[in-house]
CSV table of C-alpha atoms in Angstrom, one decimal:
chain,number,residue,atom,x,y,z
A,1,MET,CA,0.0,0.0,0.0
A,2,SER,CA,1.2,3.5,-0.5
A,3,GLY,CA,2.2,5.8,2.2
A,4,ASP,CA,-0.2,8.4,3.5
A,5,GLY,CA,0.3,12.0,4.3
A,6,ALA,CA,-0.6,15.1,2.3
A,7,PRO,CA,-2.6,14.2,-0.8
A,8,ASP,CA,-0.2,13.9,-3.8
A,9,ALA,CA,-0.5,15.9,-7.0
A,10,GLU,CA,0.0,12.9,-9.3
A,11,SER,CA,-1.2,13.3,-12.9
A,12,GLY,CA,-3.2,10.7,-14.8
A,13,GLY,CA,-6.5,9.2,-14.2
A,14,VAL,CA,-9.8,11.0,-14.3
A,15,GLU,CA,-10.8,13.5,-11.6
A,16,SER,CA,-13.9,12.2,-10.0
A,17,GLY,CA,-16.2,15.2,-10.3
A,18,GLY,CA,-16.2,18.8,-9.5
A,19,THR,CA,-15.5,20.8,-6.3
A,20,SER,CA,-18.3,19.4,-4.2
A,21,GLY,CA,-18.7,16.1,-6.3
A,22,SER,CA,-22.1,15.3,-4.6
A,23,ALA,CA,-25.5,14.8,-6.0
A,24,GLU,CA,-27.4,16.8,-3.3
A,25,PRO,CA,-26.8,20.4,-2.2
A,26,GLY,CA,-25.0,20.7,1.1
A,27,SER,CA,-23.9,17.0,1.0
A,28,ALA,CA,-20.3,18.1,1.9
A,29,ASP,CA,-21.7,19.1,5.3
A,30,ARG,CA,-23.2,15.7,5.7
A,31,LEU,CA,-20.0,13.9,5.2
A,32,ALA,CA,-18.0,16.0,7.7
A,33,PRO,CA,-18.9,13.7,10.7
A,34,VAL,CA,-17.7,10.6,8.9
A,35,LEU,CA,-14.8,11.6,6.7
A,36,ARG,CA,-11.8,12.8,8.8
A,37,PRO,CA,-8.0,12.4,8.5
A,38,VAL,CA,-6.9,8.8,9.1
A,39,ARG,CA,-4.2,7.8,11.5
A,40,ALA,CA,-0.7,7.0,10.1
A,41,GLY,CA,-0.1,3.3,9.6
A,42,ASN,CA,-3.6,2.2,8.7
A,43,GLY,CA,-4.5,4.7,6.1
A,44,PHE,CA,-6.0,2.3,3.5
A,45,GLU,CA,-8.0,0.4,6.1
A,46,GLU,CA,-9.4,3.4,7.9
A,47,ALA,CA,-10.2,5.1,4.6
A,48,LEU,CA,-12.1,2.1,3.4
A,49,GLU,CA,-13.9,2.0,6.7
A,50,GLN,CA,-15.0,5.6,6.5
A,51,ILE,CA,-16.2,5.5,2.9
A,52,LEU,CA,-18.2,2.3,3.7
A,53,GLN,CA,-19.8,4.2,6.5
A,54,VAL,CA,-20.8,7.0,4.0
A,55,LEU,CA,-22.4,4.3,1.9
A,56,ARG,CA,-24.1,2.5,4.8
A,57,LEU,CA,-25.5,5.7,6.1
A,58,GLY,CA,-26.9,6.8,2.9
A,59,LEU,CA,-25.1,10.1,3.0
A,60,VAL,CA,-24.7,9.7,-0.8
A,61,GLU,CA,-27.8,8.0,-2.3
A,62,PRO,CA,-27.8,5.4,-5.0
A,63,GLY,CA,-27.0,7.1,-8.2
A,64,GLY,CA,-25.3,9.9,-6.5
A,65,ARG,CA,-21.7,10.9,-7.0
A,66,LEU,CA,-19.1,10.8,-4.3
A,67,PRO,CA,-16.9,13.9,-3.8
A,68,SER,CA,-14.0,14.2,-6.2
A,69,GLU,CA,-10.8,12.3,-5.6
A,70,ARG,CA,-9.0,15.6,-4.7
A,71,GLU,CA,-11.6,16.3,-2.1
A,72,LEU,CA,-11.7,12.8,-0.7
A,73,ALA,CA,-8.0,12.5,-0.4
A,74,GLY,CA,-7.8,15.8,1.2
A,75,ARG,CA,-10.5,15.1,3.8
A,76,LEU,CA,-9.0,11.7,4.6
A,77,GLY,CA,-5.4,12.9,4.6
A,78,ILE,CA,-4.2,10.2,2.2
A,79,SER,CA,-2.6,10.1,-1.3
A,80,ARG,CA,-4.9,9.7,-4.3
A,81,VAL,CA,-2.9,6.5,-5.1
A,82,THR,CA,-4.2,5.1,-1.9
A,83,LEU,CA,-7.7,6.5,-2.4
A,84,ARG,CA,-7.8,4.9,-5.8
A,85,GLU,CA,-7.0,1.5,-4.3
A,86,VAL,CA,-9.9,2.1,-1.9
A,87,LEU,CA,-12.3,2.9,-4.6
A,88,LYS,CA,-11.2,-0.1,-6.6
A,89,VAL,CA,-12.1,-2.4,-3.7
A,90,LEU,CA,-15.6,-0.7,-3.4
A,91,ALA,CA,-16.0,-1.1,-7.2
A,92,ASP,CA,-15.0,-4.8,-7.0
A,93,GLN,CA,-17.7,-5.3,-4.3
A,94,GLY,CA,-20.4,-3.8,-6.6
A,95,LEU,CA,-20.8,-0.7,-4.3
A,96,VAL,CA,-19.6,2.0,-6.6
A,97,GLU,CA,-18.9,2.5,-10.3
A,98,SER,CA,-16.2,4.8,-11.9
A,99,ARG,CA,-17.3,6.6,-15.0
A,100,ARG,CA,-15.0,8.6,-17.3
A,101,GLY,CA,-15.5,11.7,-19.2
A,102,ARG,CA,-16.7,15.3,-18.4
A,103,TYR,CA,-19.6,14.2,-16.2
A,104,GLY,CA,-17.7,11.3,-14.8
A,105,GLY,CA,-16.7,10.4,-11.3
A,106,THR,CA,-17.4,7.7,-8.7
A,107,PHE,CA,-21.1,6.9,-8.5
A,108,VAL,CA,-22.9,4.9,-5.7
A,109,LEU,CA,-24.7,1.8,-7.0
A,110,PRO,CA,-28.0,0.4,-5.6
A,111,GLY,CA,-27.4,-2.1,-2.8
A,112,PRO,CA,-27.6,-5.8,-3.7
A,113,GLY,CA,-30.9,-7.5,-3.4
A,114,ALA,CA,-31.7,-9.9,-0.7
A,115,GLY,CA,-30.7,-13.5,-1.1
A,116,GLY,CA,-27.5,-15.4,-1.7
A,117,GLY,CA,-24.2,-14.1,-0.4
A,118,ALA,CA,-25.5,-10.7,0.2
A,119,GLU,CA,-28.3,-11.9,2.5
A,120,ALA,CA,-25.8,-14.2,4.4
A,121,GLY,CA,-23.4,-11.3,4.8
A,122,LEU,CA,-26.1,-9.1,6.2
A,123,ARG,CA,-27.2,-11.7,8.7
A,124,ARG,CA,-23.6,-12.1,9.8
A,125,ARG,CA,-23.3,-8.3,10.4
A,126,ILE,CA,-26.5,-8.2,12.4
A,127,ALA,CA,-25.4,-11.2,14.4
A,128,GLU,CA,-22.3,-9.3,15.4
A,129,VAL,CA,-24.2,-6.3,16.8
A,130,ASP,CA,-25.1,-6.3,20.5
A,131,VAL,CA,-28.5,-4.6,20.0
A,132,GLU,CA,-29.1,-3.6,23.4
A,133,ASP,CA,-25.6,-2.1,23.8
A,134,ALA,CA,-26.0,-0.2,20.5
A,135,LEU,CA,-29.4,1.2,21.5
A,136,ARG,CA,-28.2,2.3,24.8
A,137,PHE,CA,-25.1,3.9,23.4
A,138,ARG,CA,-27.2,5.6,20.7
A,139,GLU,CA,-29.5,7.0,23.3
A,140,VAL,CA,-26.7,8.5,25.4
A,141,LEU,CA,-25.2,10.1,22.3
A,142,GLU,CA,-28.4,11.5,20.8
A,143,VAL,CA,-29.8,12.8,24.1
A,144,GLY,CA,-26.4,14.5,24.8
A,145,ALA,CA,-26.3,16.0,21.3
A,146,ALA,CA,-29.8,17.4,21.5
A,147,GLY,CA,-29.0,19.0,24.9
A,148,LEU,CA,-25.7,20.4,23.7
A,149,CYS,CA,-27.3,22.0,20.6
A,150,ALA,CA,-30.1,23.5,22.7
A,151,GLU,CA,-27.7,24.9,25.3
A,152,ASP,CA,-25.3,26.4,22.8
A,153,GLY,CA,-28.1,28.0,20.8
A,154,LEU,CA,-28.1,27.3,17.1
A,155,THR,CA,-28.3,30.4,14.9
A,156,GLY,CA,-27.7,31.4,11.3
A,157,ARG,CA,-26.2,28.7,9.0
A,158,SER,CA,-26.4,26.0,11.8
A,159,ALA,CA,-30.1,26.7,12.5
A,160,ASP,CA,-30.8,26.8,8.7
A,161,ARG,CA,-29.1,23.4,8.3
A,162,LEU,CA,-31.2,21.8,11.0
A,163,ARG,CA,-34.4,23.3,9.5
A,164,ALA,CA,-33.5,22.1,6.0
A,165,ALA,CA,-32.7,18.5,7.4
A,166,LEU,CA,-36.1,18.5,9.1
A,167,ALA,CA,-37.9,19.8,6.0
A,168,ALA,CA,-36.2,17.0,3.9
A,169,THR,CA,-37.6,14.3,6.2
A,170,ARG,CA,-41.1,15.9,6.1
A,171,ASP,CA,-41.1,15.8,2.3
A,172,ALA,CA,-39.4,12.4,1.9
A,173,THR,CA,-41.2,9.4,0.1
A,174,PRO,CA,-41.4,6.3,2.2
A,175,SER,CA,-38.5,4.7,0.3
A,176,ASP,CA,-36.2,7.6,1.0
A,177,TYR,CA,-37.4,8.3,4.6
A,178,ARG,CA,-34.8,6.2,6.5
A,179,ARG,CA,-31.9,7.8,4.6
A,180,LEU,CA,-33.1,11.4,5.3
A,181,ASP,CA,-34.0,10.4,8.9
A,182,THR,CA,-30.3,9.4,9.3
A,183,LEU,CA,-29.2,12.8,7.8
A,184,LEU,CA,-31.3,14.7,10.2
A,185,HIS,CA,-29.9,12.8,13.3
A,186,LEU,CA,-26.4,13.1,11.9
A,187,THR,CA,-26.8,16.7,11.4
A,188,LEU,CA,-27.8,17.2,15.0
A,189,ALA,CA,-24.8,15.2,16.2
A,190,GLU,CA,-22.4,17.3,14.1
A,191,LEU,CA,-24.0,20.6,15.3
A,192,SER,CA,-23.3,19.5,18.8
A,193,GLY,CA,-19.8,20.9,18.5
A,194,SER,CA,-18.1,17.6,19.4
A,195,PRO,CA,-16.4,15.9,16.4
A,196,THR,CA,-15.8,12.8,18.7
A,197,LEU,CA,-19.5,12.5,19.5
A,198,ALA,CA,-20.5,12.9,15.9
A,199,ALA,CA,-18.1,10.3,14.8
A,200,GLN,CA,-19.2,7.8,17.4
A,201,TYR,CA,-22.8,8.5,16.4
A,202,ALA,CA,-22.1,7.8,12.8
A,203,ALA,CA,-20.5,4.5,13.7
A,204,VAL,CA,-23.4,3.3,15.9
A,205,ARG,CA,-26.0,4.5,13.4
A,206,ALA,CA,-24.3,2.6,10.6
A,207,SER,CA,-24.7,-0.6,12.7
A,208,LEU,CA,-28.3,0.2,13.6
A,209,ASN,CA,-29.2,0.9,10.0
A,210,ASP,CA,-28.5,-2.7,9.2
A,211,LEU,CA,-31.1,-3.7,11.8
A,212,LEU,CA,-33.6,-1.0,10.8
A,213,ASP,CA,-33.5,-2.3,7.2
A,214,ARG,CA,-34.9,-5.5,8.5
A,215,ILE,CA,-38.1,-4.1,9.9
A,216,PRO,CA,-41.0,-2.7,7.8
A,217,LEU,CA,-41.9,1.0,7.3
A,218,LEU,CA,-45.0,1.6,9.3
A,219,VAL,CA,-47.1,4.7,8.2
A,220,ARG,CA,-48.3,5.4,11.8
A,221,ASN,CA,-44.8,5.1,13.1
A,222,LEU,CA,-43.4,7.5,10.5
A,223,GLU,CA,-46.1,10.0,11.4
A,224,HIS,CA,-45.3,9.7,15.0
A,225,SER,CA,-41.6,10.0,14.4
A,226,GLN,CA,-42.1,13.0,12.3
A,227,ARG,CA,-44.0,14.8,15.0
A,228,GLN,CA,-41.2,14.0,17.4
A,229,HIS,CA,-38.6,15.4,14.9
A,230,THR,CA,-40.6,18.7,14.7
A,231,ALA,CA,-40.9,19.0,18.4
A,232,LEU,CA,-37.1,18.1,18.8
A,233,VAL,CA,-36.0,20.8,16.3
A,234,GLU,CA,-38.4,23.4,17.9
A,235,ALA,CA,-37.0,22.7,21.3
A,236,VAL,CA,-33.4,23.0,20.1
A,237,LEU,CA,-33.9,26.2,18.3
A,238,GLU,CA,-35.7,27.7,21.3
A,239,GLY,CA,-32.8,26.8,23.5
A,240,ASP,CA,-35.0,24.4,25.7
A,241,ALA,CA,-32.3,21.9,26.6
A,242,ASP,CA,-34.4,19.8,29.0
A,243,GLY,CA,-37.2,19.6,26.5
A,244,ALA,CA,-34.9,18.7,23.6
A,245,ARG,CA,-33.3,15.9,25.7
A,246,GLU,CA,-36.8,14.5,26.8
A,247,VAL,CA,-38.1,14.5,23.3
A,248,MET,CA,-35.0,12.8,22.0
A,249,ARG,CA,-35.1,10.2,24.8
A,250,GLU,CA,-38.7,9.4,23.9
A,251,HIS,CA,-37.8,9.2,20.2
A,252,CYS,CA,-35.0,6.7,20.9
A,253,ALA,CA,-37.2,4.6,23.1
A,254,GLY,CA,-39.8,4.3,20.2
A,255,THR,CA,-37.2,3.1,17.8
A,256,ALA,CA,-35.8,0.6,20.4
A,257,SER,CA,-39.2,-0.8,20.9
A,258,LEU,CA,-39.7,-1.4,17.3
A,259,LEU,CA,-36.4,-3.1,16.9
A,260,ARG,CA,-36.9,-5.4,19.9
A,261,GLY,CA,-40.3,-6.3,18.7
A,262,PHE,CA,-39.4,-7.3,15.1
A,263,LEU,CA,-35.9,-8.7,15.8
A,264,ALA,CA,-36.8,-10.8,18.9
Protein backbone atom coordinates (compact mmCIF):
# COMPACT_ATOMS: atom_id res chain seq x y z
CA MET A 1 0.00 0.00 0.00
CA SER A 2 1.15 3.54 -0.60
CA GLY A 3 2.17 5.82 2.23
CA ASP A 4 -0.25 8.38 3.54
CA GLY A 5 0.21 12.01 4.38
CA ALA A 6 -0.63 15.10 2.38
CA PRO A 7 -2.55 14.24 -0.78
CA ASP A 8 -0.24 13.93 -3.73
CA ALA A 9 -0.51 15.81 -6.98
CA GLU A 10 0.01 12.93 -9.33
CA SER A 11 -1.23 13.26 -12.87
CA GLY A 12 -3.13 10.66 -14.81
CA GLY A 13 -6.54 9.18 -14.22
CA VAL A 14 -9.80 11.02 -14.25
CA GLU A 15 -10.80 13.50 -11.59
CA SER A 16 -13.97 12.21 -9.97
CA GLY A 17 -16.24 15.17 -10.36
CA GLY A 18 -16.18 18.84 -9.48
CA THR A 19 -15.53 20.76 -6.33
CA SER A 20 -18.38 19.38 -4.29
CA GLY A 21 -18.78 16.20 -6.33
CA SER A 22 -22.00 15.24 -4.56
CA ALA A 23 -25.44 14.86 -6.01
CA GLU A 24 -27.36 16.81 -3.36
CA PRO A 25 -26.78 20.43 -2.24
CA GLY A 26 -25.03 20.64 1.10
CA SER A 27 -23.87 17.04 1.00
CA ALA A 28 -20.32 18.11 1.85
CA ASP A 29 -21.62 19.11 5.30
CA ARG A 30 -23.24 15.71 5.71
CA LEU A 31 -19.96 13.92 5.18
CA ALA A 32 -18.05 15.97 7.76
CA PRO A 33 -18.80 13.75 10.79
CA VAL A 34 -17.68 10.62 8.93
CA LEU A 35 -14.78 11.65 6.69
CA ARG A 36 -11.83 12.78 8.77
CA PRO A 37 -8.02 12.42 8.56
CA VAL A 38 -6.90 8.85 9.13
CA ARG A 39 -4.15 7.82 11.47
CA ALA A 40 -0.72 6.98 10.13
CA GLY A 41 -0.07 3.29 9.61
CA ASN A 42 -3.58 2.16 8.69
CA GLY A 43 -4.48 4.73 6.07
CA PHE A 44 -5.94 2.29 3.54
CA GLU A 45 -7.98 0.35 6.07
CA GLU A 46 -9.35 3.41 7.89
CA ALA A 47 -10.18 5.20 4.64
CA LEU A 48 -12.07 2.13 3.44
CA GLU A 49 -13.97 1.96 6.73
CA GLN A 50 -14.99 5.62 6.54
CA ILE A 51 -16.22 5.50 2.94
CA LEU A 52 -18.15 2.31 3.72
CA GLN A 53 -19.82 4.24 6.56
CA VAL A 54 -20.78 6.96 4.08
CA LEU A 55 -22.45 4.32 1.91
CA ARG A 56 -24.15 2.46 4.77
CA LEU A 57 -25.50 5.71 6.23
CA GLY A 58 -26.90 6.73 2.87
CA LEU A 59 -25.05 10.06 2.94
CA VAL A 60 -24.74 9.74 -0.84
CA GLU A 61 -27.83 8.08 -2.28
CA PRO A 62 -27.78 5.37 -4.99
CA GLY A 63 -26.99 7.07 -8.28
CA GLY A 64 -25.31 9.96 -6.47
CA ARG A 65 -21.68 10.93 -6.96
CA LEU A 66 -19.01 10.81 -4.28
CA PRO A 67 -16.86 13.89 -3.81
CA SER A 68 -13.95 14.25 -6.20
CA GLU A 69 -10.75 12.30 -5.69
CA ARG A 70 -9.00 15.53 -4.74
CA GLU A 71 -11.60 16.35 -2.07
CA LEU A 72 -11.82 12.81 -0.68
CA ALA A 73 -8.05 12.48 -0.45
CA GLY A 74 -7.84 15.86 1.25
CA ARG A 75 -10.52 15.04 3.80
CA LEU A 76 -8.96 11.67 4.61
CA GLY A 77 -5.36 12.91 4.56
CA ILE A 78 -4.21 10.18 2.17
CA SER A 79 -2.62 10.11 -1.28
CA ARG A 80 -4.80 9.79 -4.33
CA VAL A 81 -2.97 6.54 -5.13
CA THR A 82 -4.23 5.06 -1.85
CA LEU A 83 -7.68 6.49 -2.43
CA ARG A 84 -7.88 4.82 -5.85
CA GLU A 85 -7.00 1.50 -4.24
CA VAL A 86 -9.90 2.01 -1.81
CA LEU A 87 -12.30 2.92 -4.60
CA LYS A 88 -11.20 -0.15 -6.58
CA VAL A 89 -12.12 -2.39 -3.63
CA LEU A 90 -15.55 -0.75 -3.42
CA ALA A 91 -16.03 -1.14 -7.17
CA ASP A 92 -15.01 -4.81 -7.01
CA GLN A 93 -17.68 -5.29 -4.34
CA GLY A 94 -20.32 -3.74 -6.58
CA LEU A 95 -20.83 -0.73 -4.31
CA VAL A 96 -19.58 2.05 -6.59
CA GLU A 97 -18.88 2.57 -10.27
CA SER A 98 -16.29 4.85 -11.85
CA ARG A 99 -17.30 6.69 -15.01
CA ARG A 100 -14.97 8.60 -17.26
CA GLY A 101 -15.53 11.79 -19.17
CA ARG A 102 -16.63 15.32 -18.44
CA TYR A 103 -19.55 14.19 -16.28
CA GLY A 104 -17.69 11.26 -14.81
CA GLY A 105 -16.75 10.43 -11.26
CA THR A 106 -17.40 7.71 -8.73
CA PHE A 107 -21.10 6.89 -8.43
CA VAL A 108 -22.90 4.90 -5.74
CA LEU A 109 -24.67 1.79 -7.02
CA PRO A 110 -27.95 0.41 -5.65
CA GLY A 111 -27.41 -2.10 -2.86
CA PRO A 112 -27.54 -5.80 -3.71
CA GLY A 113 -30.91 -7.49 -3.43
CA ALA A 114 -31.73 -9.90 -0.69
CA GLY A 115 -30.64 -13.45 -1.14
CA GLY A 116 -27.48 -15.42 -1.70
CA GLY A 117 -24.19 -14.14 -0.37
CA ALA A 118 -25.52 -10.63 0.21
CA GLU A 119 -28.25 -11.87 2.55
CA ALA A 120 -25.83 -14.16 4.36
CA GLY A 121 -23.39 -11.28 4.79
CA LEU A 122 -26.12 -9.05 6.19
CA ARG A 123 -27.16 -11.75 8.66
CA ARG A 124 -23.56 -12.07 9.82
CA ARG A 125 -23.32 -8.32 10.41
CA ILE A 126 -26.57 -8.28 12.36
CA ALA A 127 -25.42 -11.24 14.48
CA GLU A 128 -22.27 -9.30 15.37
CA VAL A 129 -24.24 -6.32 16.74
CA ASP A 130 -25.05 -6.23 20.46
CA VAL A 131 -28.47 -4.66 19.95
CA GLU A 132 -29.07 -3.56 23.54
CA ASP A 133 -25.60 -2.04 23.82
CA ALA A 134 -25.97 -0.21 20.49
CA LEU A 135 -29.40 1.16 21.45
CA ARG A 136 -28.19 2.33 24.86
CA PHE A 137 -25.09 3.98 23.38
CA ARG A 138 -27.18 5.62 20.67
CA GLU A 139 -29.54 7.08 23.27
CA VAL A 140 -26.67 8.51 25.33
CA LEU A 141 -25.14 10.15 22.26
CA GLU A 142 -28.39 11.48 20.81
CA VAL A 143 -29.81 12.83 24.07
CA GLY A 144 -26.47 14.47 24.78
CA ALA A 145 -26.24 16.00 21.31
CA ALA A 146 -29.77 17.41 21.53
CA GLY A 147 -29.02 19.01 24.90
CA LEU A 148 -25.72 20.47 23.73
CA CYS A 149 -27.28 21.99 20.62
CA ALA A 150 -30.06 23.60 22.65
CA GLU A 151 -27.70 24.89 25.33
CA ASP A 152 -25.28 26.39 22.81
CA GLY A 153 -28.08 27.97 20.79
CA LEU A 154 -28.10 27.32 17.05
CA THR A 155 -28.28 30.43 14.91
CA GLY A 156 -27.57 31.47 11.35
CA ARG A 157 -26.26 28.76 9.05
CA SER A 158 -26.39 26.06 11.76
CA ALA A 159 -30.06 26.71 12.43
CA ASP A 160 -30.77 26.76 8.70
CA ARG A 161 -29.06 23.40 8.26
CA LEU A 162 -31.16 21.82 10.99
CA ARG A 163 -34.39 23.26 9.55
CA ALA A 164 -33.45 22.04 6.07
CA ALA A 165 -32.72 18.53 7.37
CA LEU A 166 -36.12 18.47 9.09
CA ALA A 167 -37.88 19.72 5.95
CA ALA A 168 -36.23 16.97 3.91
CA THR A 169 -37.68 14.28 6.18
CA ARG A 170 -41.11 15.92 6.02
CA ASP A 171 -41.12 15.81 2.22
CA ALA A 172 -39.49 12.37 1.92
CA THR A 173 -41.07 9.45 0.11
CA PRO A 174 -41.37 6.24 2.18
CA SER A 175 -38.51 4.66 0.23
CA ASP A 176 -36.19 7.58 1.03
CA TYR A 177 -37.36 8.31 4.56
CA ARG A 178 -34.76 6.28 6.46
CA ARG A 179 -31.87 7.84 4.60
CA LEU A 180 -33.11 11.36 5.28
CA ASP A 181 -33.94 10.46 8.87
CA THR A 182 -30.31 9.39 9.27
CA LEU A 183 -29.15 12.72 7.80
CA LEU A 184 -31.30 14.69 10.26
CA HIS A 185 -29.88 12.85 13.26
CA LEU A 186 -26.35 13.05 11.91
CA THR A 187 -26.74 16.81 11.38
CA LEU A 188 -27.79 17.24 15.00
CA ALA A 189 -24.81 15.19 16.17
CA GLU A 190 -22.42 17.29 14.12
CA LEU A 191 -23.94 20.59 15.30
CA SER A 192 -23.35 19.52 18.91
CA GLY A 193 -19.82 20.87 18.48
CA SER A 194 -18.10 17.61 19.42
CA PRO A 195 -16.40 15.86 16.47
CA THR A 196 -15.85 12.79 18.65
CA LEU A 197 -19.54 12.55 19.51
CA ALA A 198 -20.49 12.96 15.85
CA ALA A 199 -18.03 10.27 14.74
CA GLN A 200 -19.21 7.83 17.39
CA TYR A 201 -22.83 8.48 16.48
CA ALA A 202 -22.09 7.85 12.79
CA ALA A 203 -20.53 4.51 13.70
CA VAL A 204 -23.39 3.31 15.90
CA ARG A 205 -26.01 4.53 13.43
CA ALA A 206 -24.31 2.59 10.64
CA SER A 207 -24.68 -0.57 12.73
CA LEU A 208 -28.29 0.19 13.59
CA ASN A 209 -29.19 0.91 9.97
CA ASP A 210 -28.50 -2.74 9.16
CA LEU A 211 -31.11 -3.60 11.79
CA LEU A 212 -33.60 -0.93 10.77
CA ASP A 213 -33.51 -2.24 7.21
CA ARG A 214 -34.86 -5.53 8.56
CA ILE A 215 -38.12 -4.07 9.84
CA PRO A 216 -41.04 -2.70 7.79
CA LEU A 217 -41.82 0.98 7.33
CA LEU A 218 -45.03 1.62 9.25
CA VAL A 219 -47.01 4.70 8.22
CA ARG A 220 -48.28 5.36 11.73
CA ASN A 221 -44.78 5.09 13.16
CA LEU A 222 -43.37 7.45 10.52
CA GLU A 223 -46.05 10.03 11.29
CA HIS A 224 -45.32 9.77 15.02
CA SER A 225 -41.59 9.96 14.36
CA GLN A 226 -42.05 13.08 12.27
CA ARG A 227 -44.03 14.81 15.03
CA GLN A 228 -41.17 14.01 17.40
CA HIS A 229 -38.65 15.37 14.92
CA THR A 230 -40.59 18.64 14.68
CA ALA A 231 -40.87 18.97 18.46
CA LEU A 232 -37.17 18.18 18.81
CA VAL A 233 -36.02 20.81 16.33
CA GLU A 234 -38.36 23.40 17.88
CA ALA A 235 -36.96 22.70 21.35
CA VAL A 236 -33.37 22.93 20.11
CA LEU A 237 -33.93 26.21 18.27
CA GLU A 238 -35.79 27.67 21.26
CA GLY A 239 -32.87 26.80 23.54
CA ASP A 240 -34.97 24.39 25.63
CA ALA A 241 -32.27 21.87 26.56
CA ASP A 242 -34.41 19.84 28.97
CA GLY A 243 -37.24 19.66 26.43
CA ALA A 244 -34.88 18.65 23.62
CA ARG A 245 -33.35 15.88 25.73
CA GLU A 246 -36.76 14.54 26.75
CA VAL A 247 -38.11 14.47 23.18
CA MET A 248 -34.97 12.73 21.96
CA ARG A 249 -35.12 10.20 24.79
CA GLU A 250 -38.71 9.32 23.87
CA HIS A 251 -37.81 9.16 20.18
CA CYS A 252 -34.94 6.74 20.82
CA ALA A 253 -37.18 4.62 23.05
CA GLY A 254 -39.74 4.29 20.26
CA THR A 255 -37.14 3.07 17.79
CA ALA A 256 -35.78 0.66 20.38
CA SER A 257 -39.24 -0.80 20.97
CA LEU A 258 -39.75 -1.43 17.25
CA LEU A 259 -36.37 -3.11 16.88
CA ARG A 260 -36.91 -5.33 19.92
CA GLY A 261 -40.35 -6.30 18.67
CA PHE A 262 -39.37 -7.22 15.12
CA LEU A 263 -35.95 -8.72 15.82
CA ALA A 264 -36.82 -10.76 18.89
